[in-house]
Amino acid sequence: MNSVLVASNRGPVSFTVSDDGVLTMKRGGGGLVSGLSGVLKDDGVLWICAALSDGDRGAVRQAPGGRLDQAGYDTGALRMLDIPPATFHRAYNAVANSTLWFVNHLLYDIPNAPLFGTRFQREWESYRDYNGAFALALAEEAGHGARVMVQDYHLTLTPAMLRAERPDLRIAHFSHTPWAPPEYFSLLPDEVAREVLEGILGADHAGFLTERWAGAFMDCCRALLGAEVDLAARTVTHEGRTTHIGVHGLGVDGAALWERAHEPDVESNMAALREQVGDRRLIVRIDRTELSKNIVRGLVAYREFLLAHPEWHGRVVHLAFAYPSRHDLPEYREYTASVQRCAQEIEDEFGTEDWEPLILNVNDDYPRSLAAYRLADVLLVNPIRDGMNLVAKEGPILSPRAALVLSREAGAAAELGAHALLVNPYDVTGTAVALHDALVMPEEERTRRRELLEAAATALPPQKWFAAQLDALA
């Protein structure tokens, strides 16, 4: 039986299956995986996650009880759950990504969405079943009095479900996203909003990335549940139970990232990129094609910069890495198409025979991303709203001279804002000005800011972030 367990939708690895049935394992994607992979593998914590693809399900069915580490895979202690595909689809796509993500990132087109009817009721039942599968697996694997850390918006109901099964456990829930204020969170059906809040309050400790997101959650508990909230003590008391609220910023393991970024595959990508762009200055962005990442406005800002500063034509290239995300959802397919259209318009308007003003890469390529970080003169991170954003923290560690243009709506702005060029993510003209200011920033100031950014980005590496939450459950 295990004394420390972590549960999340996505795990540290994923599998693809070839036409002849051969399984290939690769590193899992996403900021949560980046933050957790190293510390959990080193510390021998049991990680429970869902099988996300046919390749994942194929690997699970070859592993005893879904334990991939016991089937010969180098994953660390890992159990992957083979949840029925239809249940997973409704829970993951319809509820987690199309509803809870949209609410907490304030993404709805309010005159037209959301619309909660009988279809959503069926989808919510699947979300309950999905959370129930995790609660059951955790209850099976946890030793008496074990500490359990449940991750993110996919698993908001799991803490309360698990507490009902195993009241001996010490349970934490951590939200890697922003949290919506009460007036927006209340877009959810009343019973759903209550179930989400009460699900998280089933934990002994509920963690958030910033004071802002923790405060919004407590405001929701007071407004929608009538819970007793003590802001000074950071506690929420509801129906006789008290949950402690924690703020745990997540940073980067700078040494491990630096080591990975200097491996041969990254060096070869650096050489290829440098050959492609020559000695031109580089504005770099690295994102998933996710609605909240605000890629289209970033491209429009770059276009405004080129229009306002013809002296930079031929002297700068924008490397925009926009990796596929959630293509099961029509909104994301259309958004990816919008990104590609906007990029093509910039290329058509400004490109010449010997200058590509913009290079758009839509294929997930981690070594290439690390190479781009190292070459960056400017790093553009302009989300509409973001729980933290590790790109903003990784870039200054790897680039010797990158200036950071950062959205004030990213959680990272709370830690990095004093040393970055902060922008309103909706103001493309203001972002264009910031891009120019970043390019012409004097070297002394650029170096000073970058060193301060690196220090802030590495102050709370995953090991400290994880340990602080375990300590909160002690």
Coordinates of C-alpha atoms in Angstrom, one line a residue:
M1 CA 0.0 0.0 0.0
N2 CA 1.2 3.5 -0.8
S3 CA 1.7 6.4 1.6
V4 CA 1.7 9.2 -1.0
L5 CA -0.4 9.2 -4.1
V6 CA -1.1 11.8 -6.9
A7 CA -4.1 11.7 -9.2
S8 CA -4.4 13.7 -12.5
N9 CA -6.1 13.3 -15.8
R10 CA -2.9 13.3 -17.8
G11 CA 0.1 11.2 -16.8
P12 CA 3.9 11.5 -17.3
V13 CA 3.9 9.4 -20.5
S14 CA 1.7 8.8 -23.5
F15 CA 1.6 6.0 -26.1
T16 CA 1.1 5.9 -29.8
V17 CA 0.3 2.7 -31.7
S18 CA 1.7 2.1 -35.2
D19 CA -0.2 0.3 -38.0
D20 CA 1.4 -2.9 -37.1
G21 CA 0.4 -2.6 -33.4
V22 CA 3.8 -1.5 -32.0
L23 CA 3.5 0.8 -29.0
T24 CA 5.8 3.8 -28.6
M25 CA 6.1 5.7 -25.4
K26 CA 6.9 9.4 -25.2
R27 CA 6.9 12.2 -22.6
G28 CA 3.4 13.5 -21.7
G29 CA 2.5 17.1 -22.5
G30 CA 1.2 20.0 -20.6
G31 CA 2.4 22.2 -17.8
L32 CA 1.2 19.9 -15.0
V33 CA 3.3 17.0 -16.4
S34 CA 6.3 19.3 -16.7
G35 CA 5.9 20.3 -13.1
L36 CA 5.4 16.9 -11.6
S37 CA 7.3 14.4 -13.7
G38 CA 10.7 14.7 -12.2
V39 CA 9.8 15.0 -8.6
L40 CA 7.3 12.1 -8.6
K41 CA 9.6 9.7 -10.5
D42 CA 12.5 10.5 -8.1
D43 CA 10.4 10.2 -4.9
G44 CA 8.6 7.0 -5.8
V45 CA 5.1 8.4 -5.3
L46 CA 2.3 6.4 -7.0
W47 CA 0.8 8.5 -9.8
I48 CA -2.7 7.5 -11.0
C49 CA -3.8 8.9 -14.4
A50 CA -6.3 8.2 -17.2
A51 CA -5.6 6.5 -20.5
L52 CA -6.2 9.3 -23.0
S53 CA -5.7 7.5 -26.4
D54 CA -6.0 4.1 -28.1
G55 CA -2.2 3.8 -27.6
D56 CA -2.6 4.4 -23.8
R57 CA -5.4 1.9 -23.6
G58 CA -3.3 -0.7 -25.4
A59 CA -0.5 -0.2 -22.9
V60 CA -2.8 -0.5 -20.0
R61 CA -4.3 -3.7 -21.2
Q62 CA -0.8 -5.3 -21.3
A63 CA 0.0 -4.1 -17.7
P64 CA -1.2 -5.9 -14.5
G65 CA -3.9 -3.8 -12.9
G66 CA -2.9 -0.9 -15.1
R67 CA 0.5 -0.6 -13.4
L68 CA 2.8 0.3 -16.2
D69 CA 5.9 0.3 -14.0
Q70 CA 5.2 -3.4 -13.4
A71 CA 5.0 -4.1 -17.1
G72 CA 8.6 -3.0 -17.9
Y73 CA 8.0 0.6 -18.7
D74 CA 10.4 3.3 -17.2
T75 CA 7.6 5.5 -15.8
G76 CA 8.1 5.5 -12.1
A77 CA 5.2 4.1 -10.0
L78 CA 2.3 4.6 -12.4
R79 CA -1.2 3.3 -12.6
M80 CA -3.2 4.2 -15.7
L81 CA -7.0 3.9 -15.7
D82 CA -8.8 2.5 -18.7
I83 CA -12.0 4.5 -18.5
P84 CA -14.7 3.6 -21.1
P85 CA -14.0 5.9 -24.1
A86 CA -17.6 7.3 -24.2
T87 CA -17.5 8.2 -20.5
F88 CA -14.0 9.7 -20.9
H89 CA -15.1 11.8 -23.9
R90 CA -18.1 13.3 -22.1
A91 CA -16.2 13.9 -18.9
Y92 CA -13.0 15.3 -20.5
N93 CA -14.3 17.1 -23.6
A94 CA -17.8 18.1 -22.7
V95 CA -17.4 19.0 -19.0
A96 CA -13.8 19.5 -18.1
N97 CA -12.6 21.3 -21.3
S98 CA -15.8 22.7 -22.7
T99 CA -17.4 23.8 -19.4
L100 CA -15.1 24.1 -16.4
W101 CA -12.1 25.3 -18.4
F102 CA -14.3 27.9 -20.1
V103 CA -15.8 29.1 -16.9
N104 CA -12.5 29.5 -15.0
H105 CA -10.8 31.2 -18.0
L106 CA -13.8 33.5 -18.7
L107 CA -14.0 32.2 -22.3
Y108 CA -17.7 32.0 -23.0
D109 CA -19.4 34.0 -25.8
I110 CA -22.1 35.0 -23.4
P111 CA -24.9 35.9 -25.9
N112 CA -24.6 32.4 -27.3
A113 CA -23.1 30.1 -24.7
P114 CA -23.3 28.3 -22.3
L115 CA -26.5 26.4 -22.8
F116 CA -27.2 23.8 -20.1
G117 CA -29.9 21.3 -21.1
T118 CA -30.6 17.6 -20.9
R119 CA -27.5 16.8 -22.9
F120 CA -25.4 18.5 -20.3
Q121 CA -27.1 16.5 -17.6
R122 CA -25.9 13.3 -19.3
E123 CA -22.4 14.7 -19.7
W124 CA -22.3 15.7 -16.0
E125 CA -23.2 12.1 -15.0
S126 CA -20.2 10.9 -17.0
Y127 CA -18.0 13.5 -15.2
R128 CA -19.2 12.0 -11.9
D129 CA -18.4 8.5 -13.1
Y130 CA -15.0 9.6 -14.2
N131 CA -14.2 11.2 -10.9
G132 CA -15.7 8.1 -9.2
A133 CA -13.2 5.9 -11.0
F134 CA -10.3 7.9 -9.7
A135 CA -11.7 7.9 -6.1
L136 CA -12.1 4.1 -6.3
A137 CA -8.5 3.6 -7.6
L138 CA -7.1 5.9 -4.9
A139 CA -9.1 4.1 -2.2
E140 CA -7.7 0.8 -3.4
E141 CA -4.1 1.9 -3.6
A142 CA -3.7 4.1 -0.5
G143 CA -2.3 2.8 2.8
H144 CA -3.9 3.8 6.1
G145 CA -3.5 7.5 6.7
A146 CA -1.9 8.1 3.3
R147 CA -1.6 11.5 1.8
V148 CA -3.4 12.0 -1.5
M149 CA -2.9 14.9 -3.9
V150 CA -5.6 15.3 -6.4
Q151 CA -4.9 17.6 -9.4
D152 CA -6.9 20.1 -11.3
Y153 CA -10.3 20.8 -12.8
H154 CA -10.8 17.3 -14.2
L155 CA -11.1 15.9 -10.7
T156 CA -13.0 18.5 -8.7
L157 CA -15.4 15.8 -7.3
T158 CA -12.8 13.3 -6.4
P159 CA -11.8 14.7 -2.9
A160 CA -15.3 14.4 -1.5
M161 CA -15.9 11.0 -3.1
L162 CA -12.6 9.7 -1.7
R163 CA -13.3 11.1 1.7
A164 CA -16.6 9.2 1.8
E165 CA -14.8 6.0 1.0
R166 CA -11.6 6.5 3.1
P167 CA -12.1 9.1 5.9
D168 CA -8.7 8.0 7.2
L169 CA -6.8 9.7 4.4
R170 CA -5.3 13.2 4.2
I171 CA -6.5 14.7 1.0
A172 CA -5.3 17.8 -1.0
H173 CA -6.7 19.2 -4.2
F174 CA -4.7 21.6 -6.3
S175 CA -6.0 23.9 -9.1
H176 CA -3.6 24.6 -11.9
T177 CA -6.0 27.0 -13.6
P178 CA -7.4 30.4 -12.6
W179 CA -10.6 30.4 -10.6
A180 CA -13.6 32.5 -11.8
P181 CA -15.2 35.2 -9.6
P182 CA -18.6 34.3 -8.2
E183 CA -20.6 36.2 -10.8
Y184 CA -19.0 34.2 -13.6
F185 CA -18.8 30.9 -11.8
S186 CA -22.5 31.1 -11.2
L187 CA -23.1 30.6 -14.9
L188 CA -22.9 26.9 -14.1
P189 CA -26.2 25.3 -13.0
D190 CA -26.7 25.8 -9.3
E191 CA -26.4 22.2 -8.4
V192 CA -23.3 21.8 -10.6
A193 CA -21.6 24.8 -9.0
R194 CA -22.4 23.5 -5.6
E195 CA -21.1 20.0 -6.4
V196 CA -17.8 21.4 -7.7
L197 CA -17.2 23.6 -4.7
E198 CA -18.3 20.9 -2.2
G199 CA -16.1 18.3 -4.1
I200 CA -13.0 20.4 -3.5
L201 CA -14.0 21.2 0.0
G202 CA -13.9 17.4 0.6
A203 CA -10.1 17.9 0.8
D204 CA -8.3 18.9 3.9
H205 CA -6.2 21.4 1.9
A206 CA -7.1 23.2 -1.4
G207 CA -4.2 24.8 -3.2
F208 CA -4.0 27.5 -5.8
L209 CA -1.2 29.0 -7.8
T210 CA -1.8 32.7 -6.7
E211 CA -3.5 34.7 -4.1
R212 CA -5.9 36.0 -6.7
W213 CA -7.2 32.5 -7.7
A214 CA -7.4 31.4 -4.0
G215 CA -9.4 34.5 -3.2
A216 CA -11.8 33.9 -6.0
F217 CA -12.5 30.3 -4.8
M218 CA -13.2 31.5 -1.3
D219 CA -15.5 34.2 -2.7
C220 CA -17.4 31.5 -4.6
C221 CA -17.7 29.4 -1.4
R222 CA -19.1 32.3 0.5
A223 CA -21.4 33.5 -2.2
L224 CA -22.8 30.2 -3.6
L225 CA -22.6 27.9 -0.6
G226 CA -23.0 30.3 2.3
A227 CA -19.8 28.9 3.7
E228 CA -17.9 30.6 6.6
V229 CA -14.7 32.1 5.1
D230 CA -11.8 33.4 7.1
L231 CA -9.6 35.3 4.7
A232 CA -6.9 36.0 7.2
A233 CA -6.6 32.3 8.3
R234 CA -7.4 31.1 4.7
T235 CA -10.0 28.6 5.8
V236 CA -13.4 27.7 4.5
T237 CA -15.9 26.0 6.9
H238 CA -18.9 24.3 5.4
E239 CA -21.3 21.7 6.9
G240 CA -19.0 21.1 9.8
R241 CA -15.7 20.6 8.0
T242 CA -12.9 23.1 7.6
T243 CA -10.7 23.1 4.5
H244 CA -7.4 25.1 4.6
I245 CA -6.6 27.1 1.5
G246 CA -3.0 27.3 0.4
V247 CA -1.1 29.4 -2.2
H248 CA 1.7 27.4 -3.8
G249 CA 3.4 29.0 -6.8
L250 CA 5.0 26.5 -9.2
G251 CA 8.4 27.3 -10.7
V252 CA 10.9 25.4 -12.7
D253 CA 13.8 23.1 -11.9
G254 CA 16.4 25.3 -13.6
A255 CA 19.3 22.8 -13.4
A256 CA 17.2 19.9 -14.9
L257 CA 15.8 22.2 -17.7
W258 CA 19.3 23.5 -18.5
E259 CA 20.7 20.0 -18.7
R260 CA 17.9 18.8 -21.0
A261 CA 18.2 21.9 -23.2
H262 CA 21.9 21.1 -24.0
E263 CA 21.4 17.6 -25.2
P264 CA 22.4 16.7 -28.8
D265 CA 18.8 16.8 -30.2
V266 CA 18.4 20.4 -29.0
E267 CA 21.8 21.4 -30.3
S268 CA 20.9 20.1 -33.8
N269 CA 17.6 22.0 -33.7
M270 CA 19.4 25.1 -32.7
A271 CA 21.7 24.8 -35.7
A272 CA 18.7 24.2 -38.0
L273 CA 16.8 27.2 -36.7
R274 CA 19.9 29.5 -36.9
E275 CA 20.5 28.4 -40.5
Q276 CA 16.8 29.2 -41.2
V277 CA 16.7 32.6 -39.7
G278 CA 20.3 33.7 -40.0
D279 CA 21.5 36.5 -37.7
R280 CA 18.0 38.1 -37.4
R281 CA 16.5 38.9 -34.0
L282 CA 14.0 36.4 -32.7
I283 CA 10.6 36.9 -31.1
V284 CA 9.5 33.5 -29.7
R285 CA 6.2 32.2 -28.5
I286 CA 5.6 28.6 -27.4
D287 CA 2.0 27.6 -26.8
R288 CA -0.7 25.0 -27.3
T289 CA -3.4 26.2 -29.8
E290 CA -5.7 26.8 -26.8
L291 CA -8.3 29.5 -26.8
S292 CA -6.9 31.2 -23.6
K293 CA -3.4 31.4 -25.0
N294 CA -4.4 34.4 -27.2
I295 CA -2.2 33.4 -30.2
V296 CA -4.3 35.3 -32.8
R297 CA -4.0 38.6 -30.9
G298 CA -0.3 38.0 -30.5
L299 CA 0.0 37.6 -34.3
V300 CA -2.0 40.7 -34.9
A301 CA 0.3 42.6 -32.5
Y302 CA 3.3 41.4 -34.4
R303 CA 1.7 42.7 -37.7
E304 CA 1.1 46.1 -36.0
F305 CA 4.7 46.1 -34.9
L306 CA 5.9 45.5 -38.5
L307 CA 3.5 48.2 -39.9
A308 CA 4.8 50.7 -37.3
H309 CA 8.5 49.9 -37.7
P310 CA 9.5 49.2 -41.3
E311 CA 13.1 49.6 -40.2
W312 CA 12.8 46.1 -38.6
H313 CA 11.8 44.5 -41.9
G314 CA 14.3 41.8 -42.8
R315 CA 15.9 42.1 -39.3
V316 CA 13.4 40.1 -37.1
V317 CA 11.6 36.8 -37.3
H318 CA 8.7 35.7 -35.2
L319 CA 9.0 32.0 -34.3
A320 CA 5.4 31.0 -33.3
F321 CA 5.2 27.4 -32.0
A322 CA 1.5 26.6 -31.7
Y323 CA 1.1 22.9 -30.9
P324 CA -2.2 21.0 -31.4
S325 CA -4.6 20.9 -28.5
R326 CA -8.1 19.4 -28.0
H327 CA -8.9 18.9 -31.6
D328 CA -11.9 16.8 -30.6
L329 CA -13.6 20.2 -29.9
P330 CA -14.8 22.3 -32.9
E331 CA -13.9 25.5 -31.2
Y332 CA -10.3 24.4 -31.1
R333 CA -10.2 23.2 -34.6
E334 CA -11.5 26.6 -35.8
Y335 CA -9.1 28.5 -33.6
T336 CA -6.1 26.5 -35.0
A337 CA -7.4 27.4 -38.5
S338 CA -7.6 31.1 -37.4
V339 CA -4.0 31.0 -36.2
Q340 CA -2.9 29.5 -39.5
R341 CA -4.9 32.1 -41.6
C342 CA -3.5 35.0 -39.6
A343 CA 0.0 33.7 -40.0
Q344 CA -0.4 33.2 -43.7
E345 CA -1.7 36.8 -44.1
I346 CA 1.4 38.2 -42.3
E347 CA 3.6 36.1 -44.6
D348 CA 1.8 37.2 -47.7
E349 CA 1.9 40.9 -46.7
F350 CA 5.5 41.2 -45.5
G351 CA 7.5 38.2 -46.8
T352 CA 10.1 38.7 -49.4
E353 CA 12.4 36.3 -51.4
D354 CA 15.0 36.4 -48.7
W355 CA 13.0 37.1 -45.5
E356 CA 10.3 35.0 -43.8
P357 CA 8.9 37.4 -41.2
L358 CA 7.0 34.6 -39.4
I359 CA 7.6 30.8 -39.0
L360 CA 4.6 29.0 -37.6
N361 CA 5.2 25.4 -36.3
V362 CA 2.1 23.4 -35.4
N363 CA 3.8 20.1 -34.8
D364 CA 4.6 19.2 -31.2
D365 CA 8.4 19.2 -30.9
Y366 CA 9.9 19.6 -27.4
P367 CA 13.6 19.7 -28.5
R368 CA 12.8 22.4 -31.0
S369 CA 11.0 24.4 -28.4
L370 CA 14.0 24.2 -26.1
A371 CA 16.2 25.4 -29.0
A372 CA 13.9 28.3 -29.6
Y373 CA 14.1 29.3 -26.0
R374 CA 17.9 29.4 -26.2
L375 CA 17.8 31.6 -29.3
A376 CA 15.1 34.0 -28.2
D377 CA 15.7 37.8 -28.0
V378 CA 12.1 38.4 -27.0
L379 CA 9.6 35.9 -25.4
L380 CA 5.9 36.7 -26.0
V381 CA 3.5 35.2 -23.4
N382 CA 0.1 37.0 -23.7
P383 CA -2.7 34.7 -22.5
I384 CA -6.2 36.0 -21.9
R385 CA -6.1 34.3 -18.5
D386 CA -3.7 31.6 -17.2
G387 CA -3.2 29.8 -13.9
M388 CA 0.5 30.3 -14.0
N389 CA 2.3 29.8 -17.4
L390 CA 5.6 27.9 -17.2
V391 CA 6.7 29.1 -20.6
A392 CA 7.2 32.6 -19.0
K393 CA 9.5 30.9 -16.4
E394 CA 11.4 28.5 -18.7
G395 CA 12.4 31.1 -21.3
P396 CA 14.5 33.3 -19.1
I397 CA 16.3 30.3 -17.7
L398 CA 17.5 29.1 -21.1
S399 CA 17.9 32.3 -23.1
P400 CA 21.0 34.4 -22.2
R401 CA 19.3 37.7 -23.4
A402 CA 15.5 37.3 -23.7
A403 CA 13.2 40.1 -22.7
L404 CA 9.8 38.9 -21.5
V405 CA 6.5 40.4 -22.8
L406 CA 4.0 39.1 -20.4
S407 CA 0.2 39.3 -20.0
R408 CA -0.9 40.8 -16.7
E409 CA -3.6 38.1 -16.7
A410 CA -1.1 35.3 -16.4
G411 CA -0.7 33.9 -12.9
A412 CA 3.1 34.2 -13.5
A413 CA 2.7 38.0 -13.5
A414 CA 2.4 38.0 -9.7
E415 CA 6.0 36.7 -9.5
L416 CA 7.6 38.0 -12.7
G417 CA 5.7 41.2 -13.5
A418 CA 8.2 43.6 -11.9
H419 CA 10.9 42.4 -14.3
A420 CA 8.8 41.8 -17.5
L421 CA 7.1 44.1 -19.9
L422 CA 3.4 43.7 -18.8
V423 CA 0.6 44.0 -21.3
N424 CA -3.1 44.0 -21.4
P425 CA -3.8 40.8 -23.5
Y426 CA -6.7 42.5 -25.4
D427 CA -4.6 45.5 -26.4
V428 CA -2.8 44.5 -29.5
T429 CA -1.4 48.0 -30.1
G430 CA 0.0 48.0 -26.6
T431 CA 1.5 44.6 -27.2
A432 CA 3.1 45.8 -30.4
V433 CA 4.7 48.7 -28.5
A434 CA 6.0 46.2 -25.9
L435 CA 7.5 44.0 -28.6
H436 CA 9.4 47.0 -30.0
D437 CA 10.5 48.1 -26.5
A438 CA 11.8 44.6 -25.8
L439 CA 13.8 44.5 -29.1
V440 CA 15.5 47.9 -28.4
M441 CA 16.0 47.3 -24.7
P442 CA 19.6 48.2 -23.8
E443 CA 21.8 45.2 -23.1
E444 CA 22.5 46.2 -19.5
E445 CA 18.8 46.5 -18.6
R446 CA 18.0 43.3 -20.6
T447 CA 20.6 41.4 -18.6
R448 CA 19.5 42.8 -15.3
R449 CA 15.8 41.9 -16.0
R450 CA 16.7 38.4 -17.2
E451 CA 18.7 37.6 -14.2
L452 CA 15.8 38.7 -11.9
L453 CA 13.3 36.7 -14.0
E454 CA 15.5 33.6 -13.7
A455 CA 15.8 33.9 -10.0
A456 CA 12.0 34.3 -9.6
A457 CA 11.3 31.4 -12.0
T458 CA 13.5 29.0 -10.1
A459 CA 12.6 30.1 -6.5
L460 CA 9.8 27.5 -6.2
P461 CA 10.8 24.4 -8.2
P462 CA 8.5 21.4 -8.3
Q463 CA 10.2 19.7 -5.4
K464 CA 9.5 22.7 -3.1
W465 CA 6.0 23.1 -4.5
F466 CA 5.2 19.4 -3.9
A467 CA 6.9 19.3 -0.5
A468 CA 4.9 22.4 0.8
Q469 CA 1.6 20.7 0.0
L470 CA 2.7 17.4 1.6
D471 CA 3.7 19.4 4.7
A472 CA 0.3 21.0 4.7
L473 CA -1.2 17.5 5.0
A474 CA 1.1 16.4 7.8

